[in-house]
Coordinates of N, CA and C and ligand atoms in Angstrom, one line a residue:
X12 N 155.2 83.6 1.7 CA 155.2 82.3 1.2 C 156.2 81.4 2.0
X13 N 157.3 81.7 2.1 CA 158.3 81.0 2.6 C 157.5 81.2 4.3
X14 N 157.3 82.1 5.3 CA 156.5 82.5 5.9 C 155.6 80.7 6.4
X15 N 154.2 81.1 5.3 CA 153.5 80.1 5.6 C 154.3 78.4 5.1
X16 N 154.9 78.0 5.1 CA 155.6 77.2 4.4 C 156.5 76.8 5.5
X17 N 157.2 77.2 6.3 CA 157.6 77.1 7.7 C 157.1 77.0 8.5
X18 N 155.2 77.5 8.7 CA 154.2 77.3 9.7 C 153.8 75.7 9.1
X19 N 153.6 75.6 8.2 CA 152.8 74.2 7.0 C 154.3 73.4 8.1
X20 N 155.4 73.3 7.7 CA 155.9 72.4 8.3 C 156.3 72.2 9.7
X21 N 156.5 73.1 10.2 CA 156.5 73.4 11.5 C 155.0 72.5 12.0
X22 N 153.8 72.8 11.5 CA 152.6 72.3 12.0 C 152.8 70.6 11.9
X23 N 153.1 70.1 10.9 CA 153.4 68.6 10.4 C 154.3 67.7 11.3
X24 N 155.1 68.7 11.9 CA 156.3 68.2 12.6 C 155.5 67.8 13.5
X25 N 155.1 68.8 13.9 CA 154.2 68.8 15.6 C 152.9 67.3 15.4
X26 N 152.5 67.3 14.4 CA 151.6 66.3 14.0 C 152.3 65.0 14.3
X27 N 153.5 65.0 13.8 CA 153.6 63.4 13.5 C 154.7 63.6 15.2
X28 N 155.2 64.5 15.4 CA 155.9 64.7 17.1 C 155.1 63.8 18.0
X29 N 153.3 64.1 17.8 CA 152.6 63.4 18.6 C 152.3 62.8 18.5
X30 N 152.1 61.9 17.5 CA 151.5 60.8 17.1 C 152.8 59.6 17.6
X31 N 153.9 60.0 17.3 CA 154.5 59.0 17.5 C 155.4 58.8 19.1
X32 N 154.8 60.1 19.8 CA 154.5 59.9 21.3 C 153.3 58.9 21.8
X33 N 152.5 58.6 21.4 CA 151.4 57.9 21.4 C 152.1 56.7 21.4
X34 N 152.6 56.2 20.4 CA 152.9 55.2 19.8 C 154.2 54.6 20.7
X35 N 155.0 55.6 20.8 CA 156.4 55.2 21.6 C 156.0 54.9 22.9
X36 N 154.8 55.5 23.7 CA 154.0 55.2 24.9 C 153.5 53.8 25.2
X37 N 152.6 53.4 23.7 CA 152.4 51.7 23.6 C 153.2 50.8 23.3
X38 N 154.5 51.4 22.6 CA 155.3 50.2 22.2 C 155.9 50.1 23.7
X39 N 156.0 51.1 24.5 CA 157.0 50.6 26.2 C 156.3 50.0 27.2
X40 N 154.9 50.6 26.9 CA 154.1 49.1 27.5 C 153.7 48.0 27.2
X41 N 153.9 47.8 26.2 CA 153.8 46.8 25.4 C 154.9 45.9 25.8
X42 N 156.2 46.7 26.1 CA 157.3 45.9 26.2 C 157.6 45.5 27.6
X43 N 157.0 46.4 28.3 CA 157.8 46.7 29.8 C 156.3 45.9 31.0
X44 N 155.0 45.9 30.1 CA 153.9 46.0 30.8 C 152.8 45.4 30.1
X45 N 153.5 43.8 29.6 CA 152.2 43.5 28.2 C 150.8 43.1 29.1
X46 N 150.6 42.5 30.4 CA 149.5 42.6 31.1 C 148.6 43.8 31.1
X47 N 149.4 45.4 31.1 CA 148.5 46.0 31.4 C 148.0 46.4 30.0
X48 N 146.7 46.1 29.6 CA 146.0 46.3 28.4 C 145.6 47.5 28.6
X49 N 145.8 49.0 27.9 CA 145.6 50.2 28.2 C 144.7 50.7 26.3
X50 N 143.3 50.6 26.6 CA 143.1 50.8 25.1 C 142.9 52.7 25.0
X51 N 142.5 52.8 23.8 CA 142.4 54.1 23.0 C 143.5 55.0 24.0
X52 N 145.0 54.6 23.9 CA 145.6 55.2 24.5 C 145.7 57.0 24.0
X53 N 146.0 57.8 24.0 CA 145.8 59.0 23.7 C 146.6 60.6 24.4
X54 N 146.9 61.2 23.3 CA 147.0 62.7 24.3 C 146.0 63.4 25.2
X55 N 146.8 63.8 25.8 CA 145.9 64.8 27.0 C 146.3 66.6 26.4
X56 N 145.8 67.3 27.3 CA 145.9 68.7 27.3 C 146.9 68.9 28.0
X57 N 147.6 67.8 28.7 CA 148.5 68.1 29.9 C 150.0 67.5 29.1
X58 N 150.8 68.3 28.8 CA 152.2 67.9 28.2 C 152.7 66.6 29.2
X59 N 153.1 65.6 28.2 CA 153.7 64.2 29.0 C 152.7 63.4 29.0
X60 N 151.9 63.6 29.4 CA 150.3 62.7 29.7 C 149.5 62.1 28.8
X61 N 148.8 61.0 29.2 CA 148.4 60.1 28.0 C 147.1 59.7 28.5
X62 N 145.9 59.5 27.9 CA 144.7 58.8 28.6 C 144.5 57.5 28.1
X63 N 143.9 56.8 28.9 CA 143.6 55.6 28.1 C 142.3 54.9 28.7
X64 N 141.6 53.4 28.7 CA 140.7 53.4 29.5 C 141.5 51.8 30.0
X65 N 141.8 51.4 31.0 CA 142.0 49.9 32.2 C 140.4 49.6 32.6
X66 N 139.7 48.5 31.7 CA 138.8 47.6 32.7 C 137.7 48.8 32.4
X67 N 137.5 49.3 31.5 CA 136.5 50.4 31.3 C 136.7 51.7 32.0
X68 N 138.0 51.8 32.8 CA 138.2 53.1 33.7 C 139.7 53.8 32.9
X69 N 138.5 55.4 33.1 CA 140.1 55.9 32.7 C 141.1 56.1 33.4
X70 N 142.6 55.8 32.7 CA 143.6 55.9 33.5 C 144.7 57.0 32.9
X71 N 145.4 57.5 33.4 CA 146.6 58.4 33.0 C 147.6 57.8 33.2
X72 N 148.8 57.7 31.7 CA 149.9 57.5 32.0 C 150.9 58.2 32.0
X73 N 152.2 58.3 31.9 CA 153.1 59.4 31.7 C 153.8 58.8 30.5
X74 N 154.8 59.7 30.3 CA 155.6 59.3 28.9 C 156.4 58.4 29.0
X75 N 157.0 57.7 30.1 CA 158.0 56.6 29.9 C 157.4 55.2 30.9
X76 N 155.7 55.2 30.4 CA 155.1 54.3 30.8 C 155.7 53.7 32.1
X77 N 156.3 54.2 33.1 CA 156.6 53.7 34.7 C 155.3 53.9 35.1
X78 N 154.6 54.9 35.2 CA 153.7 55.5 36.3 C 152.4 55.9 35.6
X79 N 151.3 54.8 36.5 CA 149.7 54.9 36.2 C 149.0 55.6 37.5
X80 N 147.7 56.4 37.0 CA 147.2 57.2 37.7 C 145.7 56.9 37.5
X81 N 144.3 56.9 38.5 CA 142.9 57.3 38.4 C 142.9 58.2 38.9
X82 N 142.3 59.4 38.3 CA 142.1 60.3 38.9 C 141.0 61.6 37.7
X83 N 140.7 62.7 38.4 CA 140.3 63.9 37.6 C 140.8 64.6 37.1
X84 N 141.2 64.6 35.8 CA 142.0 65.7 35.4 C 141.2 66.8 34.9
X85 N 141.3 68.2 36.2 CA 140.3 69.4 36.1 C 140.8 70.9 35.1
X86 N 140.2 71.0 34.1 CA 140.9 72.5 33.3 C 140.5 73.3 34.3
X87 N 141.8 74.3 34.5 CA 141.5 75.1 35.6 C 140.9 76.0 35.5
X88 N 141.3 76.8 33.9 CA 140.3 78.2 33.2 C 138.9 77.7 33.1
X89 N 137.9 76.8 33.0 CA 137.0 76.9 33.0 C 136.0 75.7 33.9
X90 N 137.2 75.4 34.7 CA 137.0 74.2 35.6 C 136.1 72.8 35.6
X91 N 136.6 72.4 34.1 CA 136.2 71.6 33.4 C 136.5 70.4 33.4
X92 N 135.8 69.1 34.0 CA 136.2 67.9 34.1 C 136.4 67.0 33.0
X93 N 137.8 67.3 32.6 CA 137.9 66.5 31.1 C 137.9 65.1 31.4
X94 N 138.4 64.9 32.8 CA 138.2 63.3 32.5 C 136.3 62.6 32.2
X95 N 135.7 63.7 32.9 CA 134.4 63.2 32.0 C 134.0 63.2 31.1
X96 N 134.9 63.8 30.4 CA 134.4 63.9 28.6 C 135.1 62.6 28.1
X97 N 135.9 62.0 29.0 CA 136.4 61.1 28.5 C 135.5 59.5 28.7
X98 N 135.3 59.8 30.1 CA 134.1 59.0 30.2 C 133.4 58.7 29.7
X99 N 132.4 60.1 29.3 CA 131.1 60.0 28.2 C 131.8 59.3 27.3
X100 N 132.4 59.8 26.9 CA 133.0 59.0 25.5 C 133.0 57.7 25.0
X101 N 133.7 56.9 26.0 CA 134.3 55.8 26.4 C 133.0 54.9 26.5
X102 N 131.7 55.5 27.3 CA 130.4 54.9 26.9 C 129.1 55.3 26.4
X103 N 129.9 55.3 24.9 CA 127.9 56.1 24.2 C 128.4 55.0 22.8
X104 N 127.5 54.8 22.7 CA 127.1 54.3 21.3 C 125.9 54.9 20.4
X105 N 126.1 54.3 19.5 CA 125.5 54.8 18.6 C 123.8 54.8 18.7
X106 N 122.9 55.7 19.2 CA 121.3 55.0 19.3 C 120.8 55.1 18.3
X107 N 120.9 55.8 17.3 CA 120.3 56.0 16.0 C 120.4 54.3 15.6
X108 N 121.7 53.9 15.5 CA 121.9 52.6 14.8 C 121.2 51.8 15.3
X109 N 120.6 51.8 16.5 CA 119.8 50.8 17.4 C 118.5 50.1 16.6
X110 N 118.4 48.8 15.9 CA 117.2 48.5 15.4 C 116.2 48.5 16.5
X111 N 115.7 49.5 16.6 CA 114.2 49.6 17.9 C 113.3 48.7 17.4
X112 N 112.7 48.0 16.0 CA 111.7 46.9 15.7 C 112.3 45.9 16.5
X113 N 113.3 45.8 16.4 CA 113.8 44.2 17.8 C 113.4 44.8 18.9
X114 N 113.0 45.8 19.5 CA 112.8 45.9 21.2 C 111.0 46.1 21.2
X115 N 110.4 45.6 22.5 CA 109.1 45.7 23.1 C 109.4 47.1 23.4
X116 N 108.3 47.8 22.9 CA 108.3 49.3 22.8 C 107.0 49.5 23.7
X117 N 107.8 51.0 24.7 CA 106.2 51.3 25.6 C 106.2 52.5 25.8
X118 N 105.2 53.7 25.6 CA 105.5 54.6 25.1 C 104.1 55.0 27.4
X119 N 104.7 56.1 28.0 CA 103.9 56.7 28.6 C 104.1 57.8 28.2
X120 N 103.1 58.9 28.9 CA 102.8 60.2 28.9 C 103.1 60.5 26.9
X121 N 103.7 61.5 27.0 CA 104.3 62.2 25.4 C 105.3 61.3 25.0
X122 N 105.6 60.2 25.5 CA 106.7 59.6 25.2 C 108.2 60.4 24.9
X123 N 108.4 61.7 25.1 CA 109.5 62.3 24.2 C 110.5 62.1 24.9
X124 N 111.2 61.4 26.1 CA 112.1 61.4 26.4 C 112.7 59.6 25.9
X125 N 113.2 59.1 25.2 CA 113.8 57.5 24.8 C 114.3 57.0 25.5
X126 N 114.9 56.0 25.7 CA 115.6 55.0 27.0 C 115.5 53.8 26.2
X127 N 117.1 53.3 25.8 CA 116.8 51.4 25.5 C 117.1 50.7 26.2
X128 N 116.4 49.7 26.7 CA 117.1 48.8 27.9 C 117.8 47.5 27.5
X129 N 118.5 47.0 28.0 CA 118.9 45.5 27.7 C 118.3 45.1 29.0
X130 N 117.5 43.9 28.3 CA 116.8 43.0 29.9 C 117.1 41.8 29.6
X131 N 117.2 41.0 30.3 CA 117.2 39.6 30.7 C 115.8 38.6 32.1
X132 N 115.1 38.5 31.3 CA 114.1 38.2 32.3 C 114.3 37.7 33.8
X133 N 115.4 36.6 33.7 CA 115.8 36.3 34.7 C 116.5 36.6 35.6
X134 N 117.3 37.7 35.1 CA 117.9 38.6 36.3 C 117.4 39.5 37.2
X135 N 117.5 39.5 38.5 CA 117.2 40.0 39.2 C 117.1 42.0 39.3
X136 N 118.0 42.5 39.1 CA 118.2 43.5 38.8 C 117.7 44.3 37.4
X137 N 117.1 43.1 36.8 CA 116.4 43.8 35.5 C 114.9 43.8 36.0
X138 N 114.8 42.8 36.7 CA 113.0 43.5 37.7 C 112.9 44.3 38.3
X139 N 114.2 45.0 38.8 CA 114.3 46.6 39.8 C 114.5 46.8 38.9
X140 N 114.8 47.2 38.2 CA 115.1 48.6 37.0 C 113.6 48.3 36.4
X141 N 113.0 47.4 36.1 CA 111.4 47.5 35.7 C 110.6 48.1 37.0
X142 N 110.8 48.2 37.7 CA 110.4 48.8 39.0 C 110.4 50.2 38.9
X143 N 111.7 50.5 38.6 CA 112.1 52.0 38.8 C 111.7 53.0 37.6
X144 N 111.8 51.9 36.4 CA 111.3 52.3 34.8 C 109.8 53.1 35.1
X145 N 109.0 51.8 35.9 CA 107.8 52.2 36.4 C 107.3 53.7 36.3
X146 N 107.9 54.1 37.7 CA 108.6 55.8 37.6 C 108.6 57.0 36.8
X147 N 108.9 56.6 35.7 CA 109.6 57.8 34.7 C 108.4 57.8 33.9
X148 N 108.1 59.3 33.9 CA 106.7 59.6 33.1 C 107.3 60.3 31.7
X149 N 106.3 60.2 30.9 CA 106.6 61.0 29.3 C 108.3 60.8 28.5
X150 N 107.9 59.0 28.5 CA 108.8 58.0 28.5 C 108.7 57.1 27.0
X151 N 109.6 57.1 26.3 CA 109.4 55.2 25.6 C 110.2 54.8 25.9
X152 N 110.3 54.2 26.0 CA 111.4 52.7 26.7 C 111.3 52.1 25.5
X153 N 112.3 51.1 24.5 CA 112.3 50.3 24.3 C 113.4 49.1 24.9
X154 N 112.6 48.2 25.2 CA 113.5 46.7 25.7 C 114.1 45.6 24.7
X155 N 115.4 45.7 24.9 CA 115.9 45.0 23.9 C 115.4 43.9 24.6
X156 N 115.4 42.2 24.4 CA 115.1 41.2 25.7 C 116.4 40.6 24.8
X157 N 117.2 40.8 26.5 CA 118.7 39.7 26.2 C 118.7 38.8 26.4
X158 N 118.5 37.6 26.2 CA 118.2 36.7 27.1 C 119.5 35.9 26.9
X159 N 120.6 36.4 28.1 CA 122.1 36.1 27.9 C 121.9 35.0 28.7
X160 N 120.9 34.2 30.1 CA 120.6 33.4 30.6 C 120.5 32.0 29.7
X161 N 120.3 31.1 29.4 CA 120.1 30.1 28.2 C 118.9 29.6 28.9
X162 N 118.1 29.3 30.2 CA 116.7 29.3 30.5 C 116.0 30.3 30.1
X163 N 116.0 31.4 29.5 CA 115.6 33.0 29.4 C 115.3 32.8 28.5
X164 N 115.9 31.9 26.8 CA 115.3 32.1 25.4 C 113.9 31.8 25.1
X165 N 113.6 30.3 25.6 CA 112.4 30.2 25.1 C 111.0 31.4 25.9
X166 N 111.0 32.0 27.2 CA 110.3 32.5 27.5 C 110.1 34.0 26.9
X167 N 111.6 33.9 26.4 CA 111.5 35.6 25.5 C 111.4 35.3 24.4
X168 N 111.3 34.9 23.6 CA 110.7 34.3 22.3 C 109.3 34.1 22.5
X169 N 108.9 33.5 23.6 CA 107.2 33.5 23.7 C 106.9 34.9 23.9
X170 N 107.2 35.8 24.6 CA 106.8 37.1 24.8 C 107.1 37.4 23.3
X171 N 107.8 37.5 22.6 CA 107.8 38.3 21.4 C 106.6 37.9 20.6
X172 N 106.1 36.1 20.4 CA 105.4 36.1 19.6 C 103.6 36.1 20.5
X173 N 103.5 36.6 21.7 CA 102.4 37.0 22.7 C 101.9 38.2 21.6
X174 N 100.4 38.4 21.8 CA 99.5 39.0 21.0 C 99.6 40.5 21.5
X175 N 100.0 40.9 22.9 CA 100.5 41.7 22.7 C 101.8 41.6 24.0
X176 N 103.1 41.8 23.1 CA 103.9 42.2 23.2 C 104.7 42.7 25.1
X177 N 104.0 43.7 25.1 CA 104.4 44.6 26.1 C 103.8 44.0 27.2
X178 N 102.7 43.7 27.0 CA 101.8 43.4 28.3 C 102.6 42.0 29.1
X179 N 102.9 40.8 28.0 CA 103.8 39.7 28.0 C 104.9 40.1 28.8
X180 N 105.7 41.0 28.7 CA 106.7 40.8 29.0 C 106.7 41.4 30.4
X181 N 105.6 42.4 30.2 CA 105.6 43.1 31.4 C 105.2 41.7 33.0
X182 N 104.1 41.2 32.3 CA 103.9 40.3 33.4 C 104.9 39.4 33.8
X183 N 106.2 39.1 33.0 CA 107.2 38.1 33.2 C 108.2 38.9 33.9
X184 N 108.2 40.0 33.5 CA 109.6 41.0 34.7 C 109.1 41.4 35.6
X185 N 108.1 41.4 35.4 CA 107.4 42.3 36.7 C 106.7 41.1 37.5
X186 N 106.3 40.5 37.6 CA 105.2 39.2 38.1 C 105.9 38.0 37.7
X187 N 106.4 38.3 37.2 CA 107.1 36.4 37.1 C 106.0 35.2 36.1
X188 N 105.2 36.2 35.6 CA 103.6 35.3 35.1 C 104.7 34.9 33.6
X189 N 104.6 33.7 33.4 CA 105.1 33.0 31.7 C 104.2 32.9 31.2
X190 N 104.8 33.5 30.1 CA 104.0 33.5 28.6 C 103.5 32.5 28.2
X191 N 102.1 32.6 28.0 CA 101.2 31.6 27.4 C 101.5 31.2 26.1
X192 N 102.0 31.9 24.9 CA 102.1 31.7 23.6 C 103.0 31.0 23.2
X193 N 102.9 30.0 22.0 CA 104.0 29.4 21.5 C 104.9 30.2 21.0
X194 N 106.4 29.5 21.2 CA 107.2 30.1 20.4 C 107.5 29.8 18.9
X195 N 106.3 30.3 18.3 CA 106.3 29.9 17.0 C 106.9 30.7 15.6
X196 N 106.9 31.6 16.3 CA 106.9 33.2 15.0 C 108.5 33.2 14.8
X197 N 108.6 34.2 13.9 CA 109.9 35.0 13.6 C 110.3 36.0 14.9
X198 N 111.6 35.5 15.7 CA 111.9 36.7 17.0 C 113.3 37.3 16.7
X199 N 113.5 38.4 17.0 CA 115.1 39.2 17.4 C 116.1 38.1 18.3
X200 N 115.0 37.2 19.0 CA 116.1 37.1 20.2 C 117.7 36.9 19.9
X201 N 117.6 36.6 19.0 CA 118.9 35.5 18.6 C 120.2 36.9 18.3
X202 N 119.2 37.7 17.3 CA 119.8 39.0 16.7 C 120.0 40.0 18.2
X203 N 119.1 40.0 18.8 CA 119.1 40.4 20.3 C 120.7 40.3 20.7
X204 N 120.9 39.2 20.9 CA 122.4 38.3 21.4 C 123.1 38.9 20.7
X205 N 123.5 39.2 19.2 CA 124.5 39.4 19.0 C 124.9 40.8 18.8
X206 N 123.7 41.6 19.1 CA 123.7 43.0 18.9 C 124.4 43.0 20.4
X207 N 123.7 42.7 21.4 CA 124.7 43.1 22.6 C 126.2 42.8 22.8
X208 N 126.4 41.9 22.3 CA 128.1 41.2 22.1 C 128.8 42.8 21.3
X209 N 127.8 43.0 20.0 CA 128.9 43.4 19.5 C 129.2 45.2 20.0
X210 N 128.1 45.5 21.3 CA 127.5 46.6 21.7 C 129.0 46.3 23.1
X211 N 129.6 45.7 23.3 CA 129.9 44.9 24.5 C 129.1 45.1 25.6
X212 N 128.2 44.7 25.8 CA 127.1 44.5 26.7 C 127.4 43.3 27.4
X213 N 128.3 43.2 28.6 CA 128.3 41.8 29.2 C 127.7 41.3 30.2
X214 N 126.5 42.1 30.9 CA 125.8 41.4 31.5 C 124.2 42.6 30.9
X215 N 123.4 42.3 32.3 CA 122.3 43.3 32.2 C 121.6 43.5 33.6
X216 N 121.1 44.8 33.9 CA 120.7 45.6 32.5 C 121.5 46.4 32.1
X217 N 121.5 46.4 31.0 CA 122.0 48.1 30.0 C 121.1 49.2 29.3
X218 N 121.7 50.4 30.5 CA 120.4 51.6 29.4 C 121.0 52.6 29.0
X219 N 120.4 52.7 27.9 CA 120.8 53.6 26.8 C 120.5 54.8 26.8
X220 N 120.7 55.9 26.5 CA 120.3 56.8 26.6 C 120.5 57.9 25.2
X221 N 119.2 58.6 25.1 CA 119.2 59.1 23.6 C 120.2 59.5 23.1
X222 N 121.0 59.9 23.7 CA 122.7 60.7 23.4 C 123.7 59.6 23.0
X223 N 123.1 58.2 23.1 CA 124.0 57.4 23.0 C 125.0 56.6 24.8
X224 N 124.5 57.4 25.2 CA 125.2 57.4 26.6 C 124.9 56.2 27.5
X225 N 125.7 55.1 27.7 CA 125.4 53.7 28.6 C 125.4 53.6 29.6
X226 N 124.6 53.1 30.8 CA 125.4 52.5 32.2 C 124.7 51.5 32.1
X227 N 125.5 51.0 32.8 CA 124.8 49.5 33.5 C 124.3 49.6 35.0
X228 N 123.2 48.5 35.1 CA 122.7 48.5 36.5 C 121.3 48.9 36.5
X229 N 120.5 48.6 37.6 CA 119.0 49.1 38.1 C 119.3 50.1 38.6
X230 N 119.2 51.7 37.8 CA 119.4 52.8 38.2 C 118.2 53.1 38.8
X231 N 118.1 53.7 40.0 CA 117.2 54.5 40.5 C 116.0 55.7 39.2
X232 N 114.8 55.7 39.6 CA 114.2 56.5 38.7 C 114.9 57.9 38.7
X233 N 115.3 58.5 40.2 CA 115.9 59.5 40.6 C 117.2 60.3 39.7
X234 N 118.0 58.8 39.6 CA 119.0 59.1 38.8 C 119.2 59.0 37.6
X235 N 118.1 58.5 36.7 CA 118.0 58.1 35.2 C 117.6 60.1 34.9
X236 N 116.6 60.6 35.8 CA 116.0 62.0 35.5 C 117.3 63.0 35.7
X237 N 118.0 62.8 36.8 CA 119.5 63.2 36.5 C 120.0 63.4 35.4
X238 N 120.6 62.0 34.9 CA 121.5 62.2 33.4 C 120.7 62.9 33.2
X239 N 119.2 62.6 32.7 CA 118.5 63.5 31.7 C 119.0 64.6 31.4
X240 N 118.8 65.7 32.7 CA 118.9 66.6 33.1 C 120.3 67.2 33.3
X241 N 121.5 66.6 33.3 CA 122.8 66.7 32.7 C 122.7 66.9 31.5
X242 N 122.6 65.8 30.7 CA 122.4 66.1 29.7 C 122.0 66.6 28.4
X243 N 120.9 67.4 29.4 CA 119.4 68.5 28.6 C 119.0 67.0 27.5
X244 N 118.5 66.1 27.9 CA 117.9 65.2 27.1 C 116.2 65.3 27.4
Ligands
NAG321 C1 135.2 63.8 36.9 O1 134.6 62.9 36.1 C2 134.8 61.5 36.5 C3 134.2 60.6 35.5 O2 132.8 60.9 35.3 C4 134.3 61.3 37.9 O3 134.5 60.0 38.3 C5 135.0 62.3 38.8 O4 134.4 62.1 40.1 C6 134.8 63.7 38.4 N1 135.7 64.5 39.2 C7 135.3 65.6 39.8 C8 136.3 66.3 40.7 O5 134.1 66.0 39.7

């Protein structure tokens, strides 16, 4: 009794020991370093050490917030790149939560492998990544259309209310052909907008990946079948 009752507190100590290492970490940069904005600051596996992410990148700090670090931090027993777990982390969202009825849905082969995109018609690099999309067989894509451009709304709003859908949009990212249809109907776009804000999606494209897993950019077909295949998706 007394036994477990010394482990019970012993464990509590250690609980709040680290918690308020964390905290003592943010209040001295806070004080010493209020520029440097260091979010989901955190313990490591490494005594003293702290993770956090700078600008979307993870950074290490030490305990008396002097000294910042980029770098890999590798477990040596199983030669394990934690800082990637930190990364994944850092960018997955939620895909389940994803309203797919807001995105132009296109299903090739078995469709079983998913991908969401955030597109913006008028960007350039969202017509390479429709290029590269091309590519990827036994696929559904769905396209959010972001039209973070303010020339971009009405043409994605016409694609949405276009008879069909996919073909519309395809000929506007791909061909540059504008939508013949009025923009007359009920569209996402608007909802589009604020799903990516609150996704922080600040430019495009953005793809998603079934796991929840983000990058940005016109990834190569090459490299989207990668993650896959990292990730057994
Ligand atoms: C560990 O993962 C990070 C984040 O993905 C990556 O930038 C880094 O190159 C990796 N390090 C090694 C040694 O593989």
């Amino acid at each position: 009794m007394l036994k477990q009752f010394i482990a019970l507190s012993l464990s509590l100590a250690f609980c709040t020991a680290g918690f308020a290492s964390v905290e003592t970490v943010k209040a001295k940069l806070a004080q010493q370093y209020p520029n440097v904005k260091i979010n989901n600051l955190q313990t490591t596996e490494m005594q003293g050490l702290y993770s956090g992410t700078l600008d979307s990148q993870i950074v290490y700090v030490n305990e008396d917030a002097q000294h910042l670090f980029i770098g890999s931090m590798i477990r040596l027993k199983d030669q394990h790149n934690l800082t990637k777990d930190l990364a994944v982390k850092e960018n997955t969202i939620d895909f389940k939560a994803l309203p797919l009825n807001d995105a132009v849905k296109t299903v090739r082969g078995n469709g079983k492998r998913q991908l969401a995109i955030f597109s913006d018609p008028n960007c350039p690099y969202c017509k390479t990544l429709e290029g590269n999309l091309a590519k990827l067989n036994d696929v559904t894509i769905y396209t959010f259309i972001y039209s973070i451009k303010a020339q971009s709304i009405l043409p994605s709003k016409q694609v949405w209310c276009s008879a069909n859908k996919e073909y519309a949009w395809k000929n506007l990212i791909q061909n540059g052909i504008k939508p013949t249809a009025p923009a007359n109907c009920a569209t996402p776009i608007e909802r589009n907008l604020e799903l990516g804000k609150k996704l922080g999606l600040h430019g495009t494209p953005a793809i998603i990946f079934s796991n929840g897993y983000k990058v940005m950019g016109a990834y190569p077909a090459e490299e989207i079948e990668k993650i896959w295949k990292n990730f057994g998706l």
